[in-house]
Amino acid sequence: MTDKKIRMQLQCPMPKLDFDVITLGHGSGGVLTNKLLDSGVFDLLSNPILDERHDGAVFQLEGKMAFSTDSFLVSPIFFPGGNIGELAVNGTVNDLAMCGAIPKYLSLSFIIEEGLKVSEFWDILVAIKVACSAAGVNVVTGDTKVVEKGKGDKIFINTSGVGSIHPKAKISSKNIKAGDKVIVSGNIASHGMAIMSVREGLEFDSEILSDTINLNHTISGLLDTFGENIHLLTDPTRGGIATVLKETAQSINLGIDMAQRDLPIDNQVASACELLGLDPIYVANEGLFIAFVDASIADDFLETLQKDENGKNAKIIGTVTEEHPKQVIMESAIGGKRVVSMLPGEQLPRIC
Amino acid sequence: MSEYRDPELAKKYLEEIKKTVSQPWSIMEVCGGQTHSLVKNGIIDMLPKEVTMIHGPGCPVCVTPLNIIDKAIHLALEENVILCSFGDMLRVPGSKKNLLEAKAEGADVRILYSPLEAVRIAEDNPDKEVVFFAVGFETTAPANALSVIHAHRKKLKNYSILASHVLVPPAIKAVIDDEESKIDGFLAAGHVCTIMGNVEYHPLSAEYKVPIVITGFEPLDVLQGILMVLRQLEESKAQVENQYSRIVKEEGNPEAQKMIHTVFEVKNQIWRGIGEIPDSGYQVRPEFADFDAKRKFQIEIPEAPENPDCISGQIMKGLKKPFECSQFGKKCKPTNPLGAPMVSSEGACAAYYHFSGLVEA
């Protein structure tokens, strides 16, 4: 746990309640719902728009906007390096940042399976608060529903968000051209393997941590400096970097060349993948982005990014090419060539 | 690991292979792990044209009989059964559906990495029947056997295994015996020999006059294995060599073998797509009948016909390449496999599909 998180939790002691677990009544919209929300949710996430406690949020926005939504179903809800709460905030914040937007307001909806411990719910709320503060966004509207035991998996969260487009941003895959460099902002596969390690009950010498984090400040800084030379930003969450690169190659009708040796990956994560028979290029990421940038600024971009805490392991991993349109070709460790395709369905662990 | 993926060394092996080869040779890598390594690392295209790699039946997922998969699905759908399985069995098509679809219908199907976890699940759920789908080569047999030994010791009444174990040496023999087969040499599966040792390969190599090289799975292992087979072929030798000596000992792992023989006995086994091969599988010994799902549940499921469009048998015997199948990449894709080799990443068809650019555009 980071210092910031510990401080926050000390400042936000759990309120005293006359119930320990959340029951169906807490989602009824009646007395119990109000009891739950008044117990601290509103105080914790307080801001002038939310405090109106109206049916929806009312606010002023000007200029071009980005709008994004995402649902979070991660199991387990607490994992090494984070929990579902911060994931839900960072996920939508980062989706907005990938559009070149400066995230401002979020909606926050919970679907809770009855029986969730209030203490766990509180920990998730605190994580949401911490993540919102770090990203500089406010939760302005929300909803809470409770479903019967067995109809959910502890808690599902949906967040939607809006943000105004950075004045210098011109993000579109249409701007990508042959020669562009493909840059990944950090080590790949950490989040997916952190989740796998707890889900599958695997233990490693040192804990693999998820890298869930908000990227909007990092992105904003890069846009300040490099503006329209940043052609595309995208976050390789589910499906891993392979899926994102393949999707991009297909949409731009150009090819991408890359080499396995250039991929930044933590040794521990690489071994875990090896052990489980998973290919790290298909493993989910959080707190990571891929940028397609003009070749003329690629080195400066990389240098700037590497000075940022969220980009210290950044690397140039590939080049856009007119050869083999729609195909991503990766040079293997020993110099052979392979085609990188999308993940069909789930990545299932192999027998041997 | 990087020492087994050094591009400079790879280049040296490739040059050595080119220098050695004077005529066309066909080499079969028996194990799906090696097929995967060959294709993933782009090795096939790096080899000189004289060397043809033929992908053998060494993907346990691919050769698990249709009827056993149907049985597993049937069991999984029983109200009080928790079916535990290695992950890549879940997408393998049964005659009507696969285990993933059964799971979506409400079956309690759990993906595990070790059968010992299944024993723990059985302890935690005394009111449920826990069945482990024990599939694999000699490599997974010791752990599967150990799970039965543990369950027996703990006197568990609710744990059993649905065993479908296949053995490598009889399969190699069957492939050579096939009249159409034209294989000059074999890469044998390193992991299997880690358990069973090299002993069984000597008579095979001697009787059929074929080189057999026990080979690992890293790209450099595979390249070196190929080179060792080629050297023997060019010098008209036929013996068993051990490329994977950093792991494999001549006698294998006697402890693991003891576990296997305690719980299992050898039997004739049906290989999906290939047919019955004598003495090529394991079944649970009668002493452990209580832990044998086949005896315990007595499920009778009629044999269903294979999809007539699937030529997986010919592919696993090395008679055809995946792209020579009329359905490859058309009706048959990893998202809609007609046969098992398109499911597992170690299956020859899926490996070709993933790494050859034949992707849904």
mmCIF file of C-alpha atoms in Angstrom, chain B:
data_model
loop_
_atom_site.group_PDB
_atom_site.id
_atom_site.type_symbol
_atom_site.label_atom_id
_atom_site.label_comp_id
_atom_site.label_asym_id
_atom_site.label_seq_id
_atom_site.Cartn_x
_atom_site.Cartn_y
_atom_site.Cartn_z
ATOM 1 C CA MET B 1 15.745 -18.536 -20.109
ATOM 2 C CA SER B 2 17.376 -16.085 -22.496
ATOM 3 C CA GLU B 3 20.375 -18.410 -22.882
ATOM 4 C CA TYR B 4 18.096 -20.803 -24.792
ATOM 5 C CA ARG B 5 16.883 -17.995 -27.051
ATOM 6 C CA ASP B 6 20.173 -16.409 -28.051
ATOM 7 C CA PRO B 7 19.850 -15.200 -31.663
ATOM 8 C CA GLU B 8 23.598 -15.583 -32.330
ATOM 9 C CA LEU B 9 23.600 -19.208 -31.251
ATOM 10 C CA ALA B 10 20.437 -19.781 -33.263
ATOM 11 C CA LYS B 11 22.232 -18.485 -36.336
ATOM 12 C CA LYS B 12 25.131 -20.871 -35.694
ATOM 13 C CA TYR B 13 22.803 -23.866 -35.401
ATOM 14 C CA LEU B 14 21.001 -22.859 -38.578
ATOM 15 C CA GLU B 15 24.276 -22.541 -40.490
ATOM 16 C CA GLU B 16 25.328 -25.913 -39.125
ATOM 17 C CA ILE B 17 21.987 -27.418 -40.229
ATOM 18 C CA LYS B 18 22.439 -25.984 -43.749
ATOM 19 C CA LYS B 19 25.967 -27.381 -43.947
ATOM 20 C CA THR B 20 24.864 -30.819 -42.755
ATOM 21 C CA VAL B 21 21.890 -31.364 -45.042
ATOM 22 C CA SER B 22 22.534 -32.928 -48.464
ATOM 23 C CA GLN B 23 19.086 -34.345 -49.284
ATOM 24 C CA PRO B 24 15.427 -34.002 -48.244
ATOM 25 C CA TRP B 25 14.488 -35.342 -44.800
ATOM 26 C CA SER B 26 11.225 -35.442 -42.856
ATOM 27 C CA ILE B 27 11.447 -35.049 -39.103
ATOM 28 C CA MET B 28 8.528 -35.395 -36.739
ATOM 29 C CA GLU B 29 8.423 -33.406 -33.515
ATOM 30 C CA VAL B 30 6.187 -35.552 -31.381
ATOM 31 C CA CYS B 31 5.230 -32.999 -28.788
ATOM 32 C CA GLY B 32 2.796 -30.131 -29.258
ATOM 33 C CA GLY B 33 4.993 -27.920 -27.083
ATOM 34 C CA GLN B 34 7.693 -28.277 -29.720
ATOM 35 C CA THR B 35 5.213 -27.562 -32.515
ATOM 36 C CA HIS B 36 4.241 -24.406 -30.678
ATOM 37 C CA SER B 37 7.875 -23.388 -30.246
ATOM 38 C CA LEU B 38 8.638 -24.089 -33.936
ATOM 39 C CA VAL B 39 5.790 -21.960 -35.164
ATOM 40 C CA LYS B 40 5.896 -19.218 -32.529
ATOM 41 C CA ASN B 41 9.585 -18.614 -33.111
ATOM 42 C CA GLY B 42 9.327 -18.727 -36.874
ATOM 43 C CA ILE B 43 11.749 -21.676 -37.048
ATOM 44 C CA ILE B 44 9.978 -23.535 -39.878
ATOM 45 C CA ASP B 45 10.697 -20.704 -42.321
ATOM 46 C CA MET B 46 14.298 -20.474 -41.160
ATOM 47 C CA LEU B 47 15.098 -24.119 -41.932
ATOM 48 C CA PRO B 48 16.541 -25.094 -45.326
ATOM 49 C CA LYS B 49 13.925 -26.390 -47.775
ATOM 50 C CA GLU B 50 15.310 -29.924 -47.564
ATOM 51 C CA VAL B 51 14.076 -30.196 -43.973
ATOM 52 C CA THR B 52 10.340 -30.842 -43.555
ATOM 53 C CA MET B 53 8.956 -30.731 -40.051
ATOM 54 C CA ILE B 54 5.962 -32.975 -39.464
ATOM 55 C CA HIS B 55 3.824 -32.235 -36.458
ATOM 56 C CA GLY B 56 3.056 -35.296 -34.407
ATOM 57 C CA PRO B 57 0.190 -36.359 -32.179
ATOM 58 C CA GLY B 58 1.763 -34.902 -29.028
ATOM 59 C CA CYS B 59 -1.026 -32.621 -27.948
ATOM 60 C CA PRO B 60 -2.963 -34.413 -25.203
ATOM 61 C CA VAL B 61 -5.941 -32.114 -25.652
ATOM 62 C CA CYS B 62 -6.131 -32.987 -29.325
ATOM 63 C CA VAL B 63 -6.117 -36.752 -28.910
ATOM 64 C CA THR B 64 -8.529 -37.055 -25.982
ATOM 65 C CA PRO B 65 -11.394 -39.193 -27.330
ATOM 66 C CA LEU B 66 -14.655 -37.471 -28.164
ATOM 67 C CA ASN B 67 -16.565 -39.920 -25.977
ATOM 68 C CA ILE B 68 -14.550 -39.015 -22.857
ATOM 69 C CA ILE B 69 -15.154 -35.320 -23.498
ATOM 70 C CA ASP B 70 -18.876 -36.039 -23.807
ATOM 71 C CA LYS B 71 -18.668 -37.923 -20.514
ATOM 72 C CA ALA B 72 -16.898 -35.012 -18.824
ATOM 73 C CA ILE B 73 -19.584 -32.629 -20.085
ATOM 74 C CA HIS B 74 -22.327 -34.991 -18.934
ATOM 75 C CA LEU B 75 -20.752 -35.229 -15.463
ATOM 76 C CA ALA B 76 -20.202 -31.484 -15.231
ATOM 77 C CA LEU B 77 -23.884 -30.887 -15.862
ATOM 78 C CA GLU B 78 -24.886 -33.177 -12.976
ATOM 79 C CA GLU B 79 -26.358 -31.179 -10.111
ATOM 80 C CA ASN B 80 -23.901 -32.189 -7.383
ATOM 81 C CA VAL B 81 -20.680 -32.418 -9.413
ATOM 82 C CA ILE B 82 -17.760 -30.006 -9.480
ATOM 83 C CA LEU B 83 -15.699 -30.802 -12.565
ATOM 84 C CA CYS B 84 -12.102 -29.619 -12.380
ATOM 85 C CA SER B 85 -9.920 -29.443 -15.463
ATOM 86 C CA PHE B 86 -6.783 -28.008 -16.973
ATOM 87 C CA GLY B 87 -7.726 -24.855 -18.850
ATOM 88 C CA ASP B 88 -7.214 -25.859 -22.442
ATOM 89 C CA MET B 89 -9.675 -28.774 -22.259
ATOM 90 C CA LEU B 90 -12.560 -26.348 -21.907
ATOM 91 C CA ARG B 91 -12.809 -25.281 -25.544
ATOM 92 C CA VAL B 92 -12.364 -28.740 -27.046
ATOM 93 C CA PRO B 93 -15.531 -29.614 -28.960
ATOM 94 C CA GLY B 94 -17.577 -32.534 -27.686
ATOM 95 C CA SER B 95 -20.210 -34.028 -29.977
ATOM 96 C CA LYS B 96 -22.790 -31.377 -29.029
ATOM 97 C CA LYS B 97 -21.023 -28.725 -26.962
ATOM 98 C CA ASN B 98 -17.811 -28.022 -25.080
ATOM 99 C CA LEU B 99 -17.126 -27.565 -21.375
ATOM 100 C CA LEU B 100 -17.179 -23.762 -21.640
ATOM 101 C CA GLU B 101 -20.720 -23.959 -22.984
ATOM 102 C CA ALA B 102 -21.673 -26.416 -20.240
ATOM 103 C CA LYS B 103 -20.271 -23.891 -17.759
ATOM 104 C CA ALA B 104 -22.423 -21.179 -19.294
ATOM 105 C CA GLU B 105 -25.431 -23.474 -18.813
ATOM 106 C CA GLY B 106 -24.680 -23.594 -15.119
ATOM 107 C CA ALA B 107 -22.235 -26.498 -14.755
ATOM 108 C CA ASP B 108 -19.662 -25.991 -11.996
ATOM 109 C CA VAL B 109 -16.467 -26.242 -14.051
ATOM 110 C CA ARG B 110 -13.223 -25.010 -12.515
ATOM 111 C CA ILE B 111 -9.885 -24.416 -14.178
ATOM 112 C CA LEU B 112 -6.985 -25.708 -12.090
ATOM 113 C CA TYR B 113 -3.248 -25.974 -12.495
ATOM 114 C CA SER B 114 -2.832 -29.012 -10.309
ATOM 115 C CA PRO B 115 -5.061 -31.969 -9.413
ATOM 116 C CA LEU B 116 -3.982 -31.510 -5.793
ATOM 117 C CA GLU B 117 -6.114 -28.363 -5.745
ATOM 118 C CA ALA B 118 -9.038 -30.546 -6.747
ATOM 119 C CA VAL B 119 -8.415 -32.754 -3.698
ATOM 120 C CA ARG B 120 -8.589 -29.632 -1.548
ATOM 121 C CA ILE B 121 -11.863 -28.608 -3.212
ATOM 122 C CA ALA B 122 -13.219 -32.091 -2.428
ATOM 123 C CA GLU B 123 -12.275 -31.644 1.232
ATOM 124 C CA ASP B 124 -13.951 -28.236 1.330
ATOM 125 C CA ASN B 125 -17.140 -29.508 -0.336
ATOM 126 C CA PRO B 126 -17.986 -32.828 1.325
ATOM 127 C CA ASP B 127 -21.558 -32.725 -0.023
ATOM 128 C CA LYS B 128 -20.358 -32.470 -3.655
ATOM 129 C CA GLU B 129 -18.692 -34.970 -5.960
ATOM 130 C CA VAL B 130 -15.409 -33.533 -7.207
ATOM 131 C CA VAL B 131 -14.128 -34.996 -10.468
ATOM 132 C CA PHE B 132 -10.755 -34.114 -11.932
ATOM 133 C CA PHE B 133 -10.483 -34.468 -15.711
ATOM 134 C CA ALA B 134 -7.095 -36.188 -15.720
ATOM 135 C CA VAL B 135 -5.822 -35.681 -19.226
ATOM 136 C CA GLY B 136 -2.266 -35.659 -20.458
ATOM 137 C CA PHE B 137 0.872 -37.551 -21.354
ATOM 138 C CA GLU B 138 3.266 -39.219 -18.932
ATOM 139 C CA THR B 139 4.099 -35.681 -17.745
ATOM 140 C CA THR B 140 0.840 -35.049 -15.897
ATOM 141 C CA ALA B 141 0.371 -38.658 -14.774
ATOM 142 C CA PRO B 142 2.443 -38.447 -11.549
ATOM 143 C CA ALA B 143 0.484 -35.468 -10.193
ATOM 144 C CA ASN B 144 -2.812 -37.077 -11.167
ATOM 145 C CA ALA B 145 -1.718 -40.309 -9.468
ATOM 146 C CA LEU B 146 -0.598 -38.374 -6.412
ATOM 147 C CA SER B 147 -4.016 -36.743 -6.126
ATOM 148 C CA VAL B 148 -5.584 -40.214 -5.917
ATOM 149 C CA ILE B 149 -3.005 -41.316 -3.357
ATOM 150 C CA HIS B 150 -3.750 -38.202 -1.257
ATOM 151 C CA ALA B 151 -7.511 -38.629 -1.524
ATOM 152 C CA HIS B 152 -7.128 -42.312 -0.572
ATOM 153 C CA ARG B 153 -5.005 -41.414 2.456
ATOM 154 C CA LYS B 154 -7.501 -38.769 3.536
ATOM 155 C CA LYS B 155 -10.295 -41.336 3.070
ATOM 156 C CA LEU B 156 -12.212 -38.927 0.827
ATOM 157 C CA LYS B 157 -15.387 -40.463 -0.569
ATOM 158 C CA ASN B 158 -16.167 -37.626 -2.969
ATOM 159 C CA TYR B 159 -13.023 -37.386 -5.130
ATOM 160 C CA SER B 160 -12.430 -39.196 -8.390
ATOM 161 C CA ILE B 161 -10.545 -38.715 -11.638
ATOM 162 C CA LEU B 162 -11.819 -39.099 -15.166
ATOM 163 C CA ALA B 163 -8.588 -40.405 -16.637
ATOM 164 C CA SER B 164 -7.582 -40.155 -20.275
ATOM 165 C CA HIS B 165 -3.841 -40.611 -20.272
ATOM 166 C CA VAL B 166 -1.827 -41.232 -23.383
ATOM 167 C CA LEU B 167 1.705 -42.576 -23.729
ATOM 168 C CA VAL B 168 4.309 -41.353 -26.199
ATOM 169 C CA PRO B 169 6.435 -44.368 -27.223
ATOM 170 C CA PRO B 170 3.496 -46.499 -28.453
ATOM 171 C CA ALA B 171 2.300 -43.494 -30.477
ATOM 172 C CA ILE B 172 5.691 -43.152 -32.153
ATOM 173 C CA LYS B 173 5.537 -46.850 -32.986
ATOM 174 C CA ALA B 174 2.023 -46.452 -34.421
ATOM 175 C CA VAL B 175 3.120 -43.521 -36.554
ATOM 176 C CA ILE B 176 6.075 -45.498 -37.974
ATOM 177 C CA ASP B 177 3.877 -48.562 -38.539
ATOM 178 C CA ASP B 178 1.432 -46.523 -40.592
ATOM 179 C CA GLU B 179 2.075 -47.535 -44.181
ATOM 180 C CA GLU B 180 1.675 -44.033 -45.520
ATOM 181 C CA SER B 181 4.105 -42.504 -43.064
ATOM 182 C CA LYS B 182 7.414 -41.272 -44.390
ATOM 183 C CA ILE B 183 9.211 -40.018 -41.341
ATOM 184 C CA ASP B 184 12.979 -40.253 -41.216
ATOM 185 C CA GLY B 185 13.638 -39.159 -37.645
ATOM 186 C CA PHE B 186 11.982 -38.062 -34.420
ATOM 187 C CA LEU B 187 12.324 -35.359 -31.819
ATOM 188 C CA ALA B 188 10.970 -37.030 -28.673
ATOM 189 C CA ALA B 189 9.335 -34.949 -25.967
ATOM 190 C CA GLY B 190 11.801 -33.822 -23.308
ATOM 191 C CA HIS B 191 9.254 -33.399 -20.533
ATOM 192 C CA VAL B 192 7.902 -36.903 -20.958
ATOM 193 C CA CYS B 193 11.409 -38.343 -20.715
ATOM 194 C CA THR B 194 12.055 -36.298 -17.575
ATOM 195 C CA ILE B 195 9.548 -38.633 -15.946
ATOM 196 C CA MET B 196 9.953 -41.863 -17.900
ATOM 197 C CA GLY B 197 13.605 -41.716 -18.969
ATOM 198 C CA ASN B 198 14.987 -42.827 -22.325
ATOM 199 C CA VAL B 199 14.805 -46.569 -21.861
ATOM 200 C CA GLU B 200 11.715 -47.189 -23.982
ATOM 201 C CA TYR B 201 13.195 -45.429 -26.998
ATOM 202 C CA HIS B 202 16.240 -47.644 -27.543
ATOM 203 C CA PRO B 203 14.317 -50.684 -28.856
ATOM 204 C CA LEU B 204 12.182 -48.418 -31.074
ATOM 205 C CA SER B 205 15.196 -46.760 -32.612
ATOM 206 C CA ALA B 206 16.959 -50.090 -33.089
ATOM 207 C CA GLU B 207 13.975 -51.992 -34.498
ATOM 208 C CA TYR B 208 12.888 -49.339 -36.980
ATOM 209 C CA LYS B 209 16.334 -47.847 -37.676
ATOM 210 C CA VAL B 210 15.260 -44.297 -36.936
ATOM 211 C CA PRO B 211 17.159 -41.618 -35.061
ATOM 212 C CA ILE B 212 15.303 -40.397 -31.971
ATOM 213 C CA VAL B 213 16.581 -37.307 -30.183
ATOM 214 C CA ILE B 214 15.114 -36.400 -26.788
ATOM 215 C CA THR B 215 14.590 -32.670 -27.187
ATOM 216 C CA GLY B 216 13.570 -29.670 -25.081
ATOM 217 C CA PHE B 217 11.147 -26.886 -25.915
ATOM 218 C CA GLU B 218 13.115 -23.678 -26.125
ATOM 219 C CA PRO B 219 13.890 -22.522 -29.659
ATOM 220 C CA LEU B 220 17.566 -23.401 -29.331
ATOM 221 C CA ASP B 221 16.693 -26.827 -27.931
ATOM 222 C CA VAL B 222 14.532 -27.531 -30.952
ATOM 223 C CA LEU B 223 17.174 -26.293 -33.409
ATOM 224 C CA GLN B 224 19.857 -28.393 -31.742
ATOM 225 C CA GLY B 225 17.538 -31.425 -31.706
ATOM 226 C CA ILE B 226 16.908 -31.025 -35.432
ATOM 227 C CA LEU B 227 20.644 -30.739 -36.067
ATOM 228 C CA MET B 228 21.338 -33.914 -34.068
ATOM 229 C CA VAL B 229 18.713 -35.889 -36.017
ATOM 230 C CA LEU B 230 20.079 -34.578 -39.332
ATOM 231 C CA ARG B 231 23.646 -35.532 -38.439
ATOM 232 C CA GLN B 232 22.527 -39.082 -37.687
ATOM 233 C CA LEU B 233 20.503 -39.276 -40.904
ATOM 234 C CA GLU B 234 23.342 -37.978 -43.052
ATOM 235 C CA GLU B 235 25.729 -40.464 -41.414
ATOM 236 C CA SER B 236 23.157 -43.301 -41.733
ATOM 237 C CA LYS B 237 23.036 -43.740 -37.982
ATOM 238 C CA ALA B 238 19.965 -44.586 -35.959
ATOM 239 C CA GLN B 239 20.286 -44.184 -32.232
ATOM 240 C CA VAL B 240 18.772 -42.459 -29.233
ATOM 241 C CA GLU B 241 20.472 -39.220 -28.288
ATOM 242 C CA ASN B 242 19.658 -36.797 -25.496
ATOM 243 C CA GLN B 243 19.657 -33.113 -26.414
ATOM 244 C CA TYR B 244 17.819 -32.247 -23.190
ATOM 245 C CA SER B 245 20.447 -33.752 -20.889
ATOM 246 C CA ARG B 246 20.329 -30.720 -18.596
ATOM 247 C CA ILE B 247 16.990 -32.098 -17.390
ATOM 248 C CA VAL B 248 16.491 -35.655 -18.663
ATOM 249 C CA LYS B 249 18.286 -38.579 -17.056
ATOM 250 C CA GLU B 250 18.535 -42.006 -18.689
ATOM 251 C CA GLU B 251 16.387 -43.602 -15.983
ATOM 252 C CA GLY B 252 13.937 -40.695 -15.670
ATOM 253 C CA ASN B 253 12.388 -39.974 -12.297
ATOM 254 C CA PRO B 254 11.891 -43.273 -10.424
ATOM 255 C CA GLU B 255 9.818 -41.650 -7.657
ATOM 256 C CA ALA B 256 7.322 -40.270 -10.166
ATOM 257 C CA GLN B 257 7.226 -43.605 -12.014
ATOM 258 C CA LYS B 258 6.447 -45.356 -8.737
ATOM 259 C CA MET B 259 3.474 -43.042 -8.167
ATOM 260 C CA ILE B 260 2.192 -43.705 -11.673
ATOM 261 C CA HIS B 261 2.457 -47.472 -11.325
ATOM 262 C CA THR B 262 0.806 -47.431 -7.901
ATOM 263 C CA VAL B 263 -2.364 -45.884 -9.299
ATOM 264 C CA PHE B 264 -2.404 -46.662 -13.014
ATOM 265 C CA GLU B 265 -2.045 -49.674 -15.281
ATOM 266 C CA VAL B 266 -1.382 -49.694 -19.011
ATOM 267 C CA LYS B 267 -4.285 -50.316 -21.392
ATOM 268 C CA ASN B 268 -5.210 -49.928 -25.048
ATOM 269 C CA GLN B 269 -6.230 -46.361 -25.686
ATOM 270 C CA ILE B 270 -8.244 -44.598 -28.354
ATOM 271 C CA TRP B 271 -6.551 -41.487 -29.760
ATOM 272 C CA ARG B 272 -8.962 -38.997 -31.219
ATOM 273 C CA GLY B 273 -8.460 -38.783 -34.964
ATOM 274 C CA ILE B 274 -6.034 -41.731 -35.017
ATOM 275 C CA GLY B 275 -7.849 -44.711 -33.519
ATOM 276 C CA GLU B 276 -6.912 -47.356 -30.995
ATOM 277 C CA ILE B 277 -3.223 -47.831 -30.247
ATOM 278 C CA PRO B 278 -2.265 -50.926 -28.206
ATOM 279 C CA ASP B 279 -0.846 -50.297 -24.715
ATOM 280 C CA SER B 280 -0.853 -46.552 -25.217
ATOM 281 C CA GLY B 281 -2.868 -45.300 -22.230
ATOM 282 C CA TYR B 282 -3.327 -45.516 -18.494
ATOM 283 C CA GLN B 283 -6.384 -46.537 -16.551
ATOM 284 C CA VAL B 284 -6.939 -46.484 -12.803
ATOM 285 C CA ARG B 285 -6.057 -49.819 -11.143
ATOM 286 C CA PRO B 286 -8.946 -51.800 -9.642
ATOM 287 C CA GLU B 287 -7.524 -51.190 -6.124
ATOM 288 C CA PHE B 288 -8.429 -47.529 -6.563
ATOM 289 C CA ALA B 289 -11.793 -48.121 -8.254
ATOM 290 C CA ASP B 290 -13.516 -45.767 -5.790
ATOM 291 C CA PHE B 291 -11.457 -42.920 -7.215
ATOM 292 C CA ASP B 292 -12.134 -43.796 -10.841
ATOM 293 C CA ALA B 293 -14.954 -41.633 -12.196
ATOM 294 C CA LYS B 294 -15.591 -44.112 -15.023
ATOM 295 C CA ARG B 295 -16.393 -46.925 -12.578
ATOM 296 C CA LYS B 296 -18.006 -44.675 -9.976
ATOM 297 C CA PHE B 297 -20.533 -42.984 -12.244
ATOM 298 C CA GLN B 298 -21.025 -45.687 -14.897
ATOM 299 C CA ILE B 299 -21.984 -43.147 -17.541
ATOM 300 C CA GLU B 300 -23.010 -44.711 -20.807
ATOM 301 C CA ILE B 301 -22.816 -42.285 -23.676
ATOM 302 C CA PRO B 302 -23.121 -43.611 -27.225
ATOM 303 C CA GLU B 303 -20.117 -43.047 -29.464
ATOM 304 C CA ALA B 304 -20.793 -39.946 -31.560
ATOM 305 C CA PRO B 305 -19.376 -39.561 -35.061
ATOM 306 C CA GLU B 306 -16.562 -37.066 -35.616
ATOM 307 C CA ASN B 307 -17.191 -34.079 -37.831
ATOM 308 C CA PRO B 308 -16.661 -35.626 -41.282
ATOM 309 C CA ASP B 309 -14.947 -32.462 -42.561
ATOM 310 C CA CYS B 310 -12.143 -32.718 -40.002
ATOM 311 C CA ILE B 311 -8.944 -34.450 -41.134
ATOM 312 C CA SER B 312 -7.200 -34.185 -37.761
ATOM 313 C CA GLY B 313 -6.073 -37.802 -37.898
ATOM 314 C CA GLN B 314 -4.146 -37.283 -41.110
ATOM 315 C CA ILE B 315 -2.658 -34.111 -39.689
ATOM 316 C CA MET B 316 -1.511 -35.767 -36.477
ATOM 317 C CA LYS B 317 0.037 -38.652 -38.390
ATOM 318 C CA GLY B 318 1.892 -36.112 -40.468
ATOM 319 C CA LEU B 319 0.186 -37.110 -43.718
ATOM 320 C CA LYS B 320 -1.231 -33.650 -44.334
ATOM 321 C CA LYS B 321 -0.406 -30.086 -43.337
ATOM 322 C CA PRO B 322 -3.139 -27.987 -41.744
ATOM 323 C CA PHE B 323 -3.435 -25.712 -44.781
ATOM 324 C CA GLU B 324 -4.072 -28.761 -46.977
ATOM 325 C CA CYS B 325 -7.432 -29.173 -45.201
ATOM 326 C CA SER B 326 -10.339 -27.736 -47.157
ATOM 327 C CA GLN B 327 -11.897 -26.312 -43.973
ATOM 328 C CA PHE B 328 -8.720 -24.753 -42.511
ATOM 329 C CA GLY B 329 -9.350 -21.081 -41.786
ATOM 330 C CA LYS B 330 -12.752 -21.338 -43.448
ATOM 331 C CA LYS B 331 -15.319 -23.278 -41.445
ATOM 332 C CA CYS B 332 -12.662 -24.293 -38.926
ATOM 333 C CA LYS B 333 -11.098 -21.544 -36.813
ATOM 334 C CA PRO B 334 -9.954 -21.308 -33.179
ATOM 335 C CA THR B 335 -13.232 -19.540 -32.429
ATOM 336 C CA ASN B 336 -15.185 -22.379 -34.063
ATOM 337 C CA PRO B 337 -12.982 -25.478 -34.101
ATOM 338 C CA LEU B 338 -14.250 -28.514 -36.004
ATOM 339 C CA GLY B 339 -11.591 -30.685 -34.426
ATOM 340 C CA ALA B 340 -9.253 -30.587 -31.475
ATOM 341 C CA PRO B 341 -5.971 -29.575 -33.223
ATOM 342 C CA MET B 342 -7.580 -26.185 -33.834
ATOM 343 C CA VAL B 343 -8.276 -25.696 -30.118
ATOM 344 C CA SER B 344 -5.147 -26.032 -28.079
ATOM 345 C CA SER B 345 -2.309 -23.655 -28.854
ATOM 346 C CA GLU B 346 -0.216 -26.830 -29.096
ATOM 347 C CA GLY B 347 -2.439 -28.304 -31.746
ATOM 348 C CA ALA B 348 -0.858 -28.104 -35.194
ATOM 349 C CA CYS B 349 -3.867 -26.392 -36.810
ATOM 350 C CA ALA B 350 -4.203 -23.684 -34.162
ATOM 351 C CA ALA B 351 -0.462 -23.071 -34.183
ATOM 352 C CA TYR B 352 -0.508 -22.606 -37.967
ATOM 353 C CA TYR B 353 -3.595 -20.458 -37.765
ATOM 354 C CA HIS B 354 -2.255 -18.117 -35.062
ATOM 355 C CA PHE B 355 1.149 -17.586 -36.477
ATOM 356 C CA SER B 356 0.581 -17.690 -40.195
ATOM 357 C CA GLY B 357 -1.430 -14.530 -40.629
ATOM 358 C CA LEU B 358 -4.688 -16.273 -41.379
ATOM 359 C CA VAL B 359 -6.665 -14.033 -39.106
ATOM 360 C CA GLU B 360 -10.239 -12.871 -39.311
ATOM 361 C CA ALA B 361 -9.764 -9.527 -41.003
#
